[in-house]
Amino acid sequence: MMKYDARWFASQAATWDDDPRRVERARRAANAIAAEVPLDPSWSVLDYGAGTGLLAFALADQVGDLLLLDASDGMVEAARRRIAACGRSGMRAQLHDLTQAPLPGGERFDLVISMMVLHHVDDVPVLLKRLFDATNDGGWIALLDLEPEQGEYHDPCFTGHHGFSRGMLRRTLAAAGFGHLTVRQVLEVEKQVDGVPRRFGVFLATARKGVPS
């Protein structure tokens, strides 16, 4: 994860959930995941780049234990406050950057989810390999991120990825070890670009560990 992103997200954590568009986006993302992945109440779930937990909470009623992982201390603290307030058992938030080190303890999960994180990551193949290692055999991964765009989604100083092509996603997920790959657009995000509203597509990529393509 690029370091300036962690600092920026930490500065936004206290008011992140105040934007109803983010809440609605997480709800729709959770619905899209549920439509593609056969969720089970016994499943353990890792949400990487979980932020305040919007996506994890939107899925929480359909799965078991959840670990919310983020590289921003501010986001982790906000997620912990939210978990404490709701009293949901089996849900925890932890500060960790998988691009820098594997998950301590070798913990594995039945489902790994991540939303709008990949385009901030310098080395996507390294992250996907570590997410693969954190997935149980037969388990699922569900990733949401930007369709290819022309660099208008972020400000000009952004140095991350301007979305991902279908081919790139399939190659990197397969190289990490995942099979049974599917990719489709499930959302649109509206942002102002030079005072003009623009819509940016968001895909959902799902894959499984130990299941051939």
PDB file of C-alpha atoms in Angstrom:
ATOM      1  CA  MET A   1       0.000   0.000   0.000  1.00  0.00           C
ATOM      2  CA  MET A   2       1.337   3.439  -0.811  1.00  0.00           C
ATOM      3  CA  LYS A   3       2.165   5.250   2.420  1.00  0.00           C
ATOM      4  CA  TYR A   4       0.495   8.576   1.641  1.00  0.00           C
ATOM      5  CA  ASP A   5      -2.763   6.712   1.112  1.00  0.00           C
ATOM      6  CA  ALA A   6      -2.652   5.277   4.660  1.00  0.00           C
ATOM      7  CA  ARG A   7      -2.162   8.763   6.097  1.00  0.00           C
ATOM      8  CA  TRP A   8      -4.944  10.250   3.972  1.00  0.00           C
ATOM      9  CA  PHE A   9      -7.391   7.480   4.848  1.00  0.00           C
ATOM     10  CA  ALA A  10      -6.547   7.867   8.538  1.00  0.00           C
ATOM     11  CA  SER A  11      -7.447  11.552   8.296  1.00  0.00           C
ATOM     12  CA  GLN A  12     -10.825  10.664   6.752  1.00  0.00           C
ATOM     13  CA  ALA A  13     -11.771   7.788   9.053  1.00  0.00           C
ATOM     14  CA  ALA A  14     -13.897   9.679  11.594  1.00  0.00           C
ATOM     15  CA  THR A  15     -16.387  10.889   8.966  1.00  0.00           C
ATOM     16  CA  TRP A  16     -16.013   8.156   6.333  1.00  0.00           C
ATOM     17  CA  ASP A  17     -19.380   6.528   7.033  1.00  0.00           C
ATOM     18  CA  ASP A  18     -21.221   9.876   6.918  1.00  0.00           C
ATOM     19  CA  ASP A  19     -21.400   9.712   3.117  1.00  0.00           C
ATOM     20  CA  PRO A  20     -24.586   7.786   2.225  1.00  0.00           C
ATOM     21  CA  ARG A  21     -23.144   7.001  -1.208  1.00  0.00           C
ATOM     22  CA  ARG A  22     -20.379   4.923   0.389  1.00  0.00           C
ATOM     23  CA  VAL A  23     -22.894   3.071   2.549  1.00  0.00           C
ATOM     24  CA  GLU A  24     -25.104   2.328  -0.450  1.00  0.00           C
ATOM     25  CA  ARG A  25     -22.104   1.261  -2.538  1.00  0.00           C
ATOM     26  CA  ALA A  26     -21.077  -1.229   0.150  1.00  0.00           C
ATOM     27  CA  ARG A  27     -24.627  -2.600   0.343  1.00  0.00           C
ATOM     28  CA  ARG A  28     -24.764  -3.114  -3.402  1.00  0.00           C
ATOM     29  CA  ALA A  29     -21.283  -4.648  -3.407  1.00  0.00           C
ATOM     30  CA  ALA A  30     -22.331  -7.113  -0.713  1.00  0.00           C
ATOM     31  CA  ASN A  31     -25.411  -8.044  -2.747  1.00  0.00           C
ATOM     32  CA  ALA A  32     -23.224  -8.594  -5.819  1.00  0.00           C
ATOM     33  CA  ILE A  33     -20.888 -10.868  -3.850  1.00  0.00           C
ATOM     34  CA  ALA A  34     -23.832 -12.830  -2.454  1.00  0.00           C
ATOM     35  CA  ALA A  35     -25.146 -13.330  -5.995  1.00  0.00           C
ATOM     36  CA  GLU A  36     -21.834 -14.859  -7.154  1.00  0.00           C
ATOM     37  CA  VAL A  37     -20.551 -16.689  -4.082  1.00  0.00           C
ATOM     38  CA  PRO A  38     -22.525 -19.346  -2.130  1.00  0.00           C
ATOM     39  CA  LEU A  39     -22.133 -17.694   1.265  1.00  0.00           C
ATOM     40  CA  ASP A  40     -22.485 -19.790   4.395  1.00  0.00           C
ATOM     41  CA  PRO A  41     -23.063 -18.700   8.032  1.00  0.00           C
ATOM     42  CA  SER A  42     -20.139 -20.903   9.106  1.00  0.00           C
ATOM     43  CA  TRP A  43     -17.603 -19.186   6.851  1.00  0.00           C
ATOM     44  CA  SER A  44     -14.663 -17.206   8.167  1.00  0.00           C
ATOM     45  CA  VAL A  45     -14.053 -13.997   6.193  1.00  0.00           C
ATOM     46  CA  LEU A  46     -11.048 -11.719   5.682  1.00  0.00           C
ATOM     47  CA  ASP A  47     -11.834  -8.196   4.486  1.00  0.00           C
ATOM     48  CA  TYR A  48      -8.570  -6.668   3.270  1.00  0.00           C
ATOM     49  CA  GLY A  49      -8.419  -2.884   3.140  1.00  0.00           C
ATOM     50  CA  ALA A  50     -11.622  -2.983   5.151  1.00  0.00           C
ATOM     51  CA  GLY A  51     -11.579   0.655   6.170  1.00  0.00           C
ATOM     52  CA  THR A  52     -14.352   1.330   8.689  1.00  0.00           C
ATOM     53  CA  GLY A  53     -15.979  -1.994   7.856  1.00  0.00           C
ATOM     54  CA  LEU A  54     -18.788  -0.924   5.525  1.00  0.00           C
ATOM     55  CA  LEU A  55     -18.511  -3.975   3.262  1.00  0.00           C
ATOM     56  CA  ALA A  56     -17.874  -6.403   6.124  1.00  0.00           C
ATOM     57  CA  PHE A  57     -20.926  -5.175   8.034  1.00  0.00           C
ATOM     58  CA  ALA A  58     -23.056  -5.401   4.894  1.00  0.00           C
ATOM     59  CA  LEU A  59     -22.130  -9.113   4.634  1.00  0.00           C
ATOM     60  CA  ALA A  60     -22.020  -9.905   8.341  1.00  0.00           C
ATOM     61  CA  ASP A  61     -25.493 -11.478   8.610  1.00  0.00           C
ATOM     62  CA  GLN A  62     -24.641 -14.052   5.935  1.00  0.00           C
ATOM     63  CA  VAL A  63     -21.255 -15.295   7.172  1.00  0.00           C
ATOM     64  CA  GLY A  64     -19.415 -16.286  10.350  1.00  0.00           C
ATOM     65  CA  ASP A  65     -16.314 -14.739  11.928  1.00  0.00           C
ATOM     66  CA  LEU A  66     -14.802 -11.699  10.202  1.00  0.00           C
ATOM     67  CA  LEU A  67     -11.320 -10.172  10.343  1.00  0.00           C
ATOM     68  CA  LEU A  68     -11.145  -6.585   9.101  1.00  0.00           C
ATOM     69  CA  LEU A  69      -7.580  -5.811   8.022  1.00  0.00           C
ATOM     70  CA  ASP A  70      -6.320  -2.357   7.057  1.00  0.00           C
ATOM     71  CA  ALA A  71      -3.022  -0.498   6.772  1.00  0.00           C
ATOM     72  CA  SER A  72      -4.498   2.748   8.164  1.00  0.00           C
ATOM     73  CA  ASP A  73      -4.517   3.030  11.951  1.00  0.00           C
ATOM     74  CA  GLY A  74      -7.328   5.582  11.804  1.00  0.00           C
ATOM     75  CA  MET A  75      -9.551   3.248   9.799  1.00  0.00           C
ATOM     76  CA  VAL A  76      -8.814   0.326  12.130  1.00  0.00           C
ATOM     77  CA  GLU A  77      -9.728   2.401  15.183  1.00  0.00           C
ATOM     78  CA  ALA A  78     -12.977   3.501  13.518  1.00  0.00           C
ATOM     79  CA  ALA A  79     -13.792  -0.127  12.673  1.00  0.00           C
ATOM     80  CA  ARG A  80     -13.087  -1.216  16.253  1.00  0.00           C
ATOM     81  CA  ARG A  81     -15.422   1.468  17.602  1.00  0.00           C
ATOM     82  CA  ARG A  82     -18.136   0.337  15.236  1.00  0.00           C
ATOM     83  CA  ILE A  83     -17.687  -3.331  16.196  1.00  0.00           C
ATOM     84  CA  ALA A  84     -17.836  -2.443  19.889  1.00  0.00           C
ATOM     85  CA  ALA A  85     -20.961  -0.347  19.366  1.00  0.00           C
ATOM     86  CA  CYS A  86     -22.875  -3.070  17.540  1.00  0.00           C
ATOM     87  CA  GLY A  87     -21.746  -5.922  19.795  1.00  0.00           C
ATOM     88  CA  ARG A  88     -21.345  -8.333  16.894  1.00  0.00           C
ATOM     89  CA  SER A  89     -19.407 -11.352  18.163  1.00  0.00           C
ATOM     90  CA  GLY A  90     -16.656 -12.947  16.085  1.00  0.00           C
ATOM     91  CA  MET A  91     -15.722  -9.662  14.413  1.00  0.00           C
ATOM     92  CA  ARG A  92     -12.343  -7.972  14.906  1.00  0.00           C
ATOM     93  CA  ALA A  93     -10.226  -5.280  13.248  1.00  0.00           C
ATOM     94  CA  GLN A  94      -6.445  -5.434  12.965  1.00  0.00           C
ATOM     95  CA  LEU A  95      -3.719  -3.130  11.645  1.00  0.00           C
ATOM     96  CA  HIS A  96      -1.623  -4.900   9.014  1.00  0.00           C
ATOM     97  CA  ASP A  97      -0.299  -4.310   5.487  1.00  0.00           C
ATOM     98  CA  LEU A  98      -0.180  -7.557   3.510  1.00  0.00           C
ATOM     99  CA  THR A  99       1.986  -5.942   0.838  1.00  0.00           C
ATOM    100  CA  GLN A 100       4.735  -5.684   3.460  1.00  0.00           C
ATOM    101  CA  ALA A 101       4.357  -9.032   5.275  1.00  0.00           C
ATOM    102  CA  PRO A 102       2.142 -12.132   5.287  1.00  0.00           C
ATOM    103  CA  LEU A 103      -0.649 -12.447   7.804  1.00  0.00           C
ATOM    104  CA  PRO A 104       0.886 -13.399  11.175  1.00  0.00           C
ATOM    105  CA  GLY A 105       0.044 -16.856  12.449  1.00  0.00           C
ATOM    106  CA  GLY A 106      -0.838 -18.344   9.071  1.00  0.00           C
ATOM    107  CA  GLU A 107      -4.569 -17.815   9.607  1.00  0.00           C
ATOM    108  CA  ARG A 108      -6.789 -18.883   6.679  1.00  0.00           C
ATOM    109  CA  PHE A 109     -10.305 -17.959   5.614  1.00  0.00           C
ATOM    110  CA  ASP A 110     -13.187 -19.388   3.611  1.00  0.00           C
ATOM    111  CA  LEU A 111     -13.767 -16.072   1.857  1.00  0.00           C
ATOM    112  CA  VAL A 112     -11.462 -13.127   1.180  1.00  0.00           C
ATOM    113  CA  ILE A 113     -13.069  -9.832   0.129  1.00  0.00           C
ATOM    114  CA  SER A 114     -11.630  -6.458  -0.838  1.00  0.00           C
ATOM    115  CA  MET A 115     -13.248  -3.341  -2.260  1.00  0.00           C
ATOM    116  CA  MET A 116     -11.540  -0.420  -4.029  1.00  0.00           C
ATOM    117  CA  VAL A 117      -8.114  -1.394  -2.674  1.00  0.00           C
ATOM    118  CA  LEU A 118      -6.161  -2.910  -5.582  1.00  0.00           C
ATOM    119  CA  HIS A 119      -5.737   0.366  -7.464  1.00  0.00           C
ATOM    120  CA  HIS A 120      -3.813   1.752  -4.454  1.00  0.00           C
ATOM    121  CA  VAL A 121      -1.413  -1.206  -4.323  1.00  0.00           C
ATOM    122  CA  ASP A 122       2.029  -0.960  -5.936  1.00  0.00           C
ATOM    123  CA  ASP A 123       2.641  -4.700  -6.355  1.00  0.00           C
ATOM    124  CA  VAL A 124      -0.706  -6.350  -7.080  1.00  0.00           C
ATOM    125  CA  PRO A 125       0.777  -9.834  -7.788  1.00  0.00           C
ATOM    126  CA  VAL A 126       2.438  -9.907  -4.351  1.00  0.00           C
ATOM    127  CA  LEU A 127      -0.805  -8.944  -2.628  1.00  0.00           C
ATOM    128  CA  LEU A 128      -2.848 -11.541  -4.547  1.00  0.00           C
ATOM    129  CA  LYS A 129      -0.338 -14.262  -3.685  1.00  0.00           C
ATOM    130  CA  ARG A 130      -0.615 -13.380   0.011  1.00  0.00           C
ATOM    131  CA  LEU A 131      -4.405 -13.359  -0.227  1.00  0.00           C
ATOM    132  CA  PHE A 132      -4.174 -16.776  -1.890  1.00  0.00           C
ATOM    133  CA  ASP A 133      -2.055 -18.026   1.005  1.00  0.00           C
ATOM    134  CA  ALA A 134      -4.691 -16.688   3.425  1.00  0.00           C
ATOM    135  CA  THR A 135      -7.510 -18.596   1.665  1.00  0.00           C
ATOM    136  CA  ASN A 136      -8.628 -22.076   2.666  1.00  0.00           C
ATOM    137  CA  ASP A 137      -8.529 -24.816   0.030  1.00  0.00           C
ATOM    138  CA  GLY A 138     -11.793 -24.561  -1.887  1.00  0.00           C
ATOM    139  CA  GLY A 139     -12.289 -21.037  -0.545  1.00  0.00           C
ATOM    140  CA  TRP A 140     -13.287 -17.934  -2.484  1.00  0.00           C
ATOM    141  CA  ILE A 141     -11.901 -14.487  -3.216  1.00  0.00           C
ATOM    142  CA  ALA A 142     -14.133 -11.567  -4.250  1.00  0.00           C
ATOM    143  CA  LEU A 143     -12.488  -8.332  -5.379  1.00  0.00           C
ATOM    144  CA  LEU A 144     -14.185  -5.083  -6.374  1.00  0.00           C
ATOM    145  CA  ASP A 145     -12.268  -2.299  -8.073  1.00  0.00           C
ATOM    146  CA  LEU A 146     -12.234   0.153 -10.962  1.00  0.00           C
ATOM    147  CA  GLU A 147     -12.740  -0.728 -14.566  1.00  0.00           C
ATOM    148  CA  PRO A 148     -10.033   0.845 -16.810  1.00  0.00           C
ATOM    149  CA  GLU A 149     -10.271   4.642 -16.812  1.00  0.00           C
ATOM    150  CA  GLN A 150      -8.198   7.533 -18.158  1.00  0.00           C
ATOM    151  CA  GLY A 151      -6.764   8.807 -14.881  1.00  0.00           C
ATOM    152  CA  GLU A 152      -9.720  11.063 -14.051  1.00  0.00           C
ATOM    153  CA  TYR A 153     -10.935   9.200 -10.968  1.00  0.00           C
ATOM    154  CA  HIS A 154      -8.133  10.541  -8.759  1.00  0.00           C
ATOM    155  CA  ASP A 155      -6.279  13.854  -8.594  1.00  0.00           C
ATOM    156  CA  PRO A 156      -3.262  14.336 -10.902  1.00  0.00           C
ATOM    157  CA  CYS A 157      -0.706  13.378  -8.220  1.00  0.00           C
ATOM    158  CA  PHE A 158      -2.138   9.869  -7.850  1.00  0.00           C
ATOM    159  CA  THR A 159       0.489   7.256  -8.763  1.00  0.00           C
ATOM    160  CA  GLY A 160      -1.580   4.081  -8.473  1.00  0.00           C
ATOM    161  CA  HIS A 161      -3.461   2.085 -11.102  1.00  0.00           C
ATOM    162  CA  HIS A 162      -6.130   3.594 -13.346  1.00  0.00           C
ATOM    163  CA  GLY A 163      -8.360   0.543 -13.172  1.00  0.00           C
ATOM    164  CA  PHE A 164      -7.732  -3.002 -14.382  1.00  0.00           C
ATOM    165  CA  SER A 165      -8.473  -4.803 -17.632  1.00  0.00           C
ATOM    166  CA  ARG A 166     -10.168  -8.189 -17.675  1.00  0.00           C
ATOM    167  CA  GLY A 167      -7.023  -9.761 -19.128  1.00  0.00           C
ATOM    168  CA  MET A 168      -4.789  -8.362 -16.403  1.00  0.00           C
ATOM    169  CA  LEU A 169      -7.160  -9.574 -13.686  1.00  0.00           C
ATOM    170  CA  ARG A 170      -7.364 -13.078 -15.110  1.00  0.00           C
ATOM    171  CA  ARG A 171      -3.584 -13.355 -15.530  1.00  0.00           C
ATOM    172  CA  THR A 172      -2.707 -12.098 -12.059  1.00  0.00           C
ATOM    173  CA  LEU A 173      -5.365 -14.127 -10.255  1.00  0.00           C
ATOM    174  CA  ALA A 174      -4.331 -17.260 -12.157  1.00  0.00           C
ATOM    175  CA  ALA A 175      -0.641 -16.580 -11.468  1.00  0.00           C
ATOM    176  CA  ALA A 176      -1.442 -16.290  -7.750  1.00  0.00           C
ATOM    177  CA  GLY A 177      -3.002 -19.770  -7.928  1.00  0.00           C
ATOM    178  CA  PHE A 178      -6.726 -19.034  -8.150  1.00  0.00           C
ATOM    179  CA  GLY A 179      -9.058 -20.762 -10.612  1.00  0.00           C
ATOM    180  CA  HIS A 180     -12.738 -20.653 -11.580  1.00  0.00           C
ATOM    181  CA  LEU A 181     -12.391 -16.958 -12.468  1.00  0.00           C
ATOM    182  CA  THR A 182     -15.315 -14.689 -13.313  1.00  0.00           C
ATOM    183  CA  VAL A 183     -15.332 -10.900 -13.819  1.00  0.00           C
ATOM    184  CA  ARG A 184     -18.300  -8.608 -14.440  1.00  0.00           C
ATOM    185  CA  GLN A 185     -19.238  -4.975 -13.857  1.00  0.00           C
ATOM    186  CA  VAL A 186     -21.578  -4.608 -10.885  1.00  0.00           C
ATOM    187  CA  LEU A 187     -21.497  -0.929  -9.869  1.00  0.00           C
ATOM    188  CA  GLU A 188     -20.922   2.606 -11.053  1.00  0.00           C
ATOM    189  CA  VAL A 189     -19.368   5.370  -8.967  1.00  0.00           C
ATOM    190  CA  GLU A 190     -20.216   8.983  -9.758  1.00  0.00           C
ATOM    191  CA  LYS A 191     -17.573  11.671  -9.197  1.00  0.00           C
ATOM    192  CA  GLN A 192     -17.170  15.278 -10.239  1.00  0.00           C
ATOM    193  CA  VAL A 193     -14.389  15.775 -12.794  1.00  0.00           C
ATOM    194  CA  ASP A 194     -13.683  19.448 -13.543  1.00  0.00           C
ATOM    195  CA  GLY A 195     -17.191  20.267 -12.363  1.00  0.00           C
ATOM    196  CA  VAL A 196     -18.838  17.654 -14.563  1.00  0.00           C
ATOM    197  CA  PRO A 197     -20.396  14.472 -13.111  1.00  0.00           C
ATOM    198  CA  ARG A 198     -18.695  11.327 -14.429  1.00  0.00           C
ATOM    199  CA  ARG A 199     -19.522   7.667 -13.892  1.00  0.00           C
ATOM    200  CA  PHE A 200     -16.807   5.056 -13.363  1.00  0.00           C
ATOM    201  CA  GLY A 201     -17.451   1.330 -13.604  1.00  0.00           C
ATOM    202  CA  VAL A 202     -16.612  -1.044 -10.761  1.00  0.00           C
ATOM    203  CA  PHE A 203     -16.093  -4.754 -11.439  1.00  0.00           C
ATOM    204  CA  LEU A 204     -16.485  -7.794  -9.233  1.00  0.00           C
ATOM    205  CA  ALA A 205     -13.885 -10.510  -9.804  1.00  0.00           C
ATOM    206  CA  THR A 206     -14.448 -13.852  -8.081  1.00  0.00           C
ATOM    207  CA  ALA A 207     -12.199 -16.901  -8.022  1.00  0.00           C
ATOM    208  CA  ARG A 208     -11.556 -20.040  -5.977  1.00  0.00           C
ATOM    209  CA  LYS A 209      -8.527 -21.750  -4.514  1.00  0.00           C
ATOM    210  CA  GLY A 210      -8.021 -25.336  -5.610  1.00  0.00           C
ATOM    211  CA  VAL A 211     -10.683 -25.243  -8.346  1.00  0.00           C
ATOM    212  CA  PRO A 212      -9.488 -25.194 -11.997  1.00  0.00           C
ATOM    213  CA  SER A 213     -10.545 -22.401 -14.340  1.00  0.00           C
TER     214      SER A 213
END
